[in-house]
Short mmCIF file of C-alpha atoms in Angstrom, two decimals:
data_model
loop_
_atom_site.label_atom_id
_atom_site.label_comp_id
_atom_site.label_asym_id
_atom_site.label_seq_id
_atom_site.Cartn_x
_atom_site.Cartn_y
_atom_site.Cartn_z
CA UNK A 1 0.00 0.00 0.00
CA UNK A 2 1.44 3.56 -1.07
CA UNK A 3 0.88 6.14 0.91
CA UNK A 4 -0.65 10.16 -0.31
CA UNK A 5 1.13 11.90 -2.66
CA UNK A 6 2.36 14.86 -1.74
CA UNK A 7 1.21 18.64 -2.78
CA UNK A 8 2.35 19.08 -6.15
CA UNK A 9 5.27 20.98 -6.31
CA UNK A 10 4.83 23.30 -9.57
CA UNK A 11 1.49 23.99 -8.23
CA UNK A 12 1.88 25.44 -5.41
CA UNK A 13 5.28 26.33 -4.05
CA UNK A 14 6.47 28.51 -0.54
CA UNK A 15 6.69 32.22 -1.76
CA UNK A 16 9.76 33.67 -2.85
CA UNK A 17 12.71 35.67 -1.22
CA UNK A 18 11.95 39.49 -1.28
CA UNK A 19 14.57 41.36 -3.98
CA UNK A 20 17.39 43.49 -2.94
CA UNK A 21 16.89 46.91 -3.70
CA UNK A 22 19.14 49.40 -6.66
CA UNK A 23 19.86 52.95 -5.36
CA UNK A 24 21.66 55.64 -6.59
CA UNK A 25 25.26 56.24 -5.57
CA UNK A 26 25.23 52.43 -3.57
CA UNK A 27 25.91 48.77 -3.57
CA UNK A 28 23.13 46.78 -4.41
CA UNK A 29 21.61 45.01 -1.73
CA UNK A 30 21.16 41.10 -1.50
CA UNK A 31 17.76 39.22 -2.09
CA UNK A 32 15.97 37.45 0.84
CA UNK A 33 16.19 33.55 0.91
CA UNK A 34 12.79 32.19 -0.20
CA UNK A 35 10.22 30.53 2.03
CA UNK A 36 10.93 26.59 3.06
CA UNK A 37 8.01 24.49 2.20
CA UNK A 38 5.63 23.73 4.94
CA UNK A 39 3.39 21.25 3.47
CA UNK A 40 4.36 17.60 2.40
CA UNK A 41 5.80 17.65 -0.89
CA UNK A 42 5.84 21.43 -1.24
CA UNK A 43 8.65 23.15 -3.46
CA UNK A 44 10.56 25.85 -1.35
CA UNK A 45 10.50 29.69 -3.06
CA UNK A 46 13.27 30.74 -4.87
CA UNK A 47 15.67 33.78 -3.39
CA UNK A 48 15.34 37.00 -4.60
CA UNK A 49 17.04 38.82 -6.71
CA UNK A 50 20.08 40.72 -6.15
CA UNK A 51 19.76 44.49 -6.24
CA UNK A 52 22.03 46.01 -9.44
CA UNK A 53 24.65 48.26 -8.23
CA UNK A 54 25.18 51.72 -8.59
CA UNK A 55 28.15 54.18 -9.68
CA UNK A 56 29.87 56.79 -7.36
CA UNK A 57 32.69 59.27 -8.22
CA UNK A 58 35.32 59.37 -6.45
CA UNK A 59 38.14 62.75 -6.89
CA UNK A 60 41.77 62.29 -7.23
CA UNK A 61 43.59 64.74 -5.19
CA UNK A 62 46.99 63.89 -7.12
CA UNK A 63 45.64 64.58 -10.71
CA UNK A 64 42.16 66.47 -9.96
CA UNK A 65 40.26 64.61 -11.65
CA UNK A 66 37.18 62.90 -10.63
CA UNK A 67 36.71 59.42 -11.63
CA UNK A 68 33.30 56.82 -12.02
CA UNK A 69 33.80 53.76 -9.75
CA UNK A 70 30.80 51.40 -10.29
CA UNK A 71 29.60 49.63 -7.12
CA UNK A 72 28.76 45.79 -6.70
CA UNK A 73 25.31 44.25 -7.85
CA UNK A 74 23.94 42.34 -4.49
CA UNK A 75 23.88 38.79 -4.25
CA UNK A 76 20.95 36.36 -5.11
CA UNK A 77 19.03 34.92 -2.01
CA UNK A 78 19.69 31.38 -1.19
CA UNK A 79 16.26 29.49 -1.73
CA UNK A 80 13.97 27.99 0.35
CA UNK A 81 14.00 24.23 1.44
CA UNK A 82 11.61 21.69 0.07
CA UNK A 83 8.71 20.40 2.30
CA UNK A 84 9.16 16.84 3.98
CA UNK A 85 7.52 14.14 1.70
CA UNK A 86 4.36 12.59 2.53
CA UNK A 87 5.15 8.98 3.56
CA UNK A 88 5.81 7.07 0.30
CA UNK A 89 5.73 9.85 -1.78
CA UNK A 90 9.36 12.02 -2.54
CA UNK A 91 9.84 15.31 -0.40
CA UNK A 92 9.44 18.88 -2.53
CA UNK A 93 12.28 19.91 -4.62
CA UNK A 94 14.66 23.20 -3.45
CA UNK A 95 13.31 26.38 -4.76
CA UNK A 96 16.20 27.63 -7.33
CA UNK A 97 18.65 31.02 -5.86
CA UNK A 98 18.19 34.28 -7.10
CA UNK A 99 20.38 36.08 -9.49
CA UNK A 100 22.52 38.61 -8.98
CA UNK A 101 22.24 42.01 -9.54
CA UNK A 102 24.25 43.55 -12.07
CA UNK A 103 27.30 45.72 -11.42
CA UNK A 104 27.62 49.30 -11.96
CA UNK A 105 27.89 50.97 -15.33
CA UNK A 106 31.46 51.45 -14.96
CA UNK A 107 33.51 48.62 -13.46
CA UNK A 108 31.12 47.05 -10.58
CA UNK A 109 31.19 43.33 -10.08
CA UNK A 110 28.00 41.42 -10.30
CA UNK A 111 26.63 40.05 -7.33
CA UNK A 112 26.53 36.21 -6.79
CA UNK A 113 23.83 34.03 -7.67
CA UNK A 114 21.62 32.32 -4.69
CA UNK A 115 22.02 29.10 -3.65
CA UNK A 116 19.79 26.65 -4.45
CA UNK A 117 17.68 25.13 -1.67
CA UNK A 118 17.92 21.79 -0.26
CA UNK A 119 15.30 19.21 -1.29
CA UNK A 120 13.06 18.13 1.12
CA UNK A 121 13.02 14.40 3.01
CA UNK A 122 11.33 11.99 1.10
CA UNK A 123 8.40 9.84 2.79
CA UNK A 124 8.99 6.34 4.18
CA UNK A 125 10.04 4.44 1.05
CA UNK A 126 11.27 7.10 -1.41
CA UNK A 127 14.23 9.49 -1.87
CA UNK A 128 14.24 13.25 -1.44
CA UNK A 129 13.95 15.67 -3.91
CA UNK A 130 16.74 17.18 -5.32
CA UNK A 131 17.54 21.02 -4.22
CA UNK A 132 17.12 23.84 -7.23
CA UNK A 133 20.33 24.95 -8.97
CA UNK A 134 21.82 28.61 -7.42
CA UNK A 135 21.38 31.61 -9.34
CA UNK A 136 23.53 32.94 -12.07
CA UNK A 137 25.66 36.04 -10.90
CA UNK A 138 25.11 39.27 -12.84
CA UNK A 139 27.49 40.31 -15.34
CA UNK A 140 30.02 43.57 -13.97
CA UNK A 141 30.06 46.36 -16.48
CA UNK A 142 33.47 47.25 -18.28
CA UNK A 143 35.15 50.05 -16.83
CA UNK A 144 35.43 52.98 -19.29
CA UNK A 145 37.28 55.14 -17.07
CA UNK A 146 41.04 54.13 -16.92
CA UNK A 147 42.86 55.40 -13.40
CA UNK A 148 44.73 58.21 -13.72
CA UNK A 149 44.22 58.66 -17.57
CA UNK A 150 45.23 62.28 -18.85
CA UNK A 151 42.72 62.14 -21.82
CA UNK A 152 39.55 64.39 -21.38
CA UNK A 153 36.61 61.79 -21.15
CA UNK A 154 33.34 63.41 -22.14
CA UNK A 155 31.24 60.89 -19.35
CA UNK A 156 33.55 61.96 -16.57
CA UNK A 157 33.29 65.05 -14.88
CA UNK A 158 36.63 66.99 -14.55
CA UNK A 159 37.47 69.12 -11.71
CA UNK A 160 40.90 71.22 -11.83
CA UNK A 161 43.14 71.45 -9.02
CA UNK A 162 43.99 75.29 -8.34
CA UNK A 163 48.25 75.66 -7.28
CA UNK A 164 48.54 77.18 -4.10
CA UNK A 165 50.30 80.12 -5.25
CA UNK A 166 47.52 80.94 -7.95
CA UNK A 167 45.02 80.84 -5.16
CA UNK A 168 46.91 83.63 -3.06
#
């Protein structure tokens, strides 16, 4: 005799991980893990996102410049854990990690993708399910803005230093 099969799992998984959030001038922040499942045979939510990071400028007291730094994208949220299989029946499969965010427009790193959850314990009699695959990191975007570079770069904003004995 088998026992009840469990809730299926595309049908009605645990809710997701809340995303990280994109702001200007900051890092982006990381996504919330998603929900375990609660109910036998329930998949476990997926992580949120990760938020996309920003740029900043940052001045160069040597050359006077200013230059474009672009933040890091936050990392995906790990995923939720399958529910426990009813008995006979496999547990719920691991929600699948959020991506990250992207890095910023100048030479940010992407955040890391989520991890994926960890399948749930099967029922008496059968395996557990097998836990969702992590998110892909997001892509960082090529910096455009070489340190220290003496040519005039129409997307960065130039500030002149002033000599000390021009100033008096």
């Amino acid at each position: 005799m088998t026992g009840a099969d469990g809730v299926n799992p595309a049908s009605n998984p645990a809710p997701d991980g809340a995303d990280g959030t994109s702001r200007l001038l900051e890092a982006g922040t990381n996504g919330q893990r998603g929900s375990d499942g609660t109910v036998p045979g329930q998949t476990g939510g997926g992580g949120g996102d990760g938020g996309d990071g920003s740029i900043k400028l940052v001045p160069d007291k040597e050359t006077g410049r200013t230059y474009q730094v672009g933040l890091a994208g936050g990392a995906g949220g790990a995923a939720g854990t399958g529910g426990v299989g009813a008995p006979g029946s496999a547990g719920g499969v691991g929600g699948a990690g959020g991506p990250g965010g992207s890095g910023g427009s100048v030479s940010g790193d992407g955040g890391a993708g989520g991890n994926g959850g960890r399948g749930g314990d099967g029922g008496d009699g059968a395996g557990g399910g097998m836990g969702g695959a992590g998110g892909t990191g997001g892509d960082g975007a090529l910096a455009s803005t070489p340190a220290r570079s003496d040519r005039n770069i129409a997307s960065v904003k130039v500030v002149r230093a002033v000599p000390a004995e021009m100033a008096a």
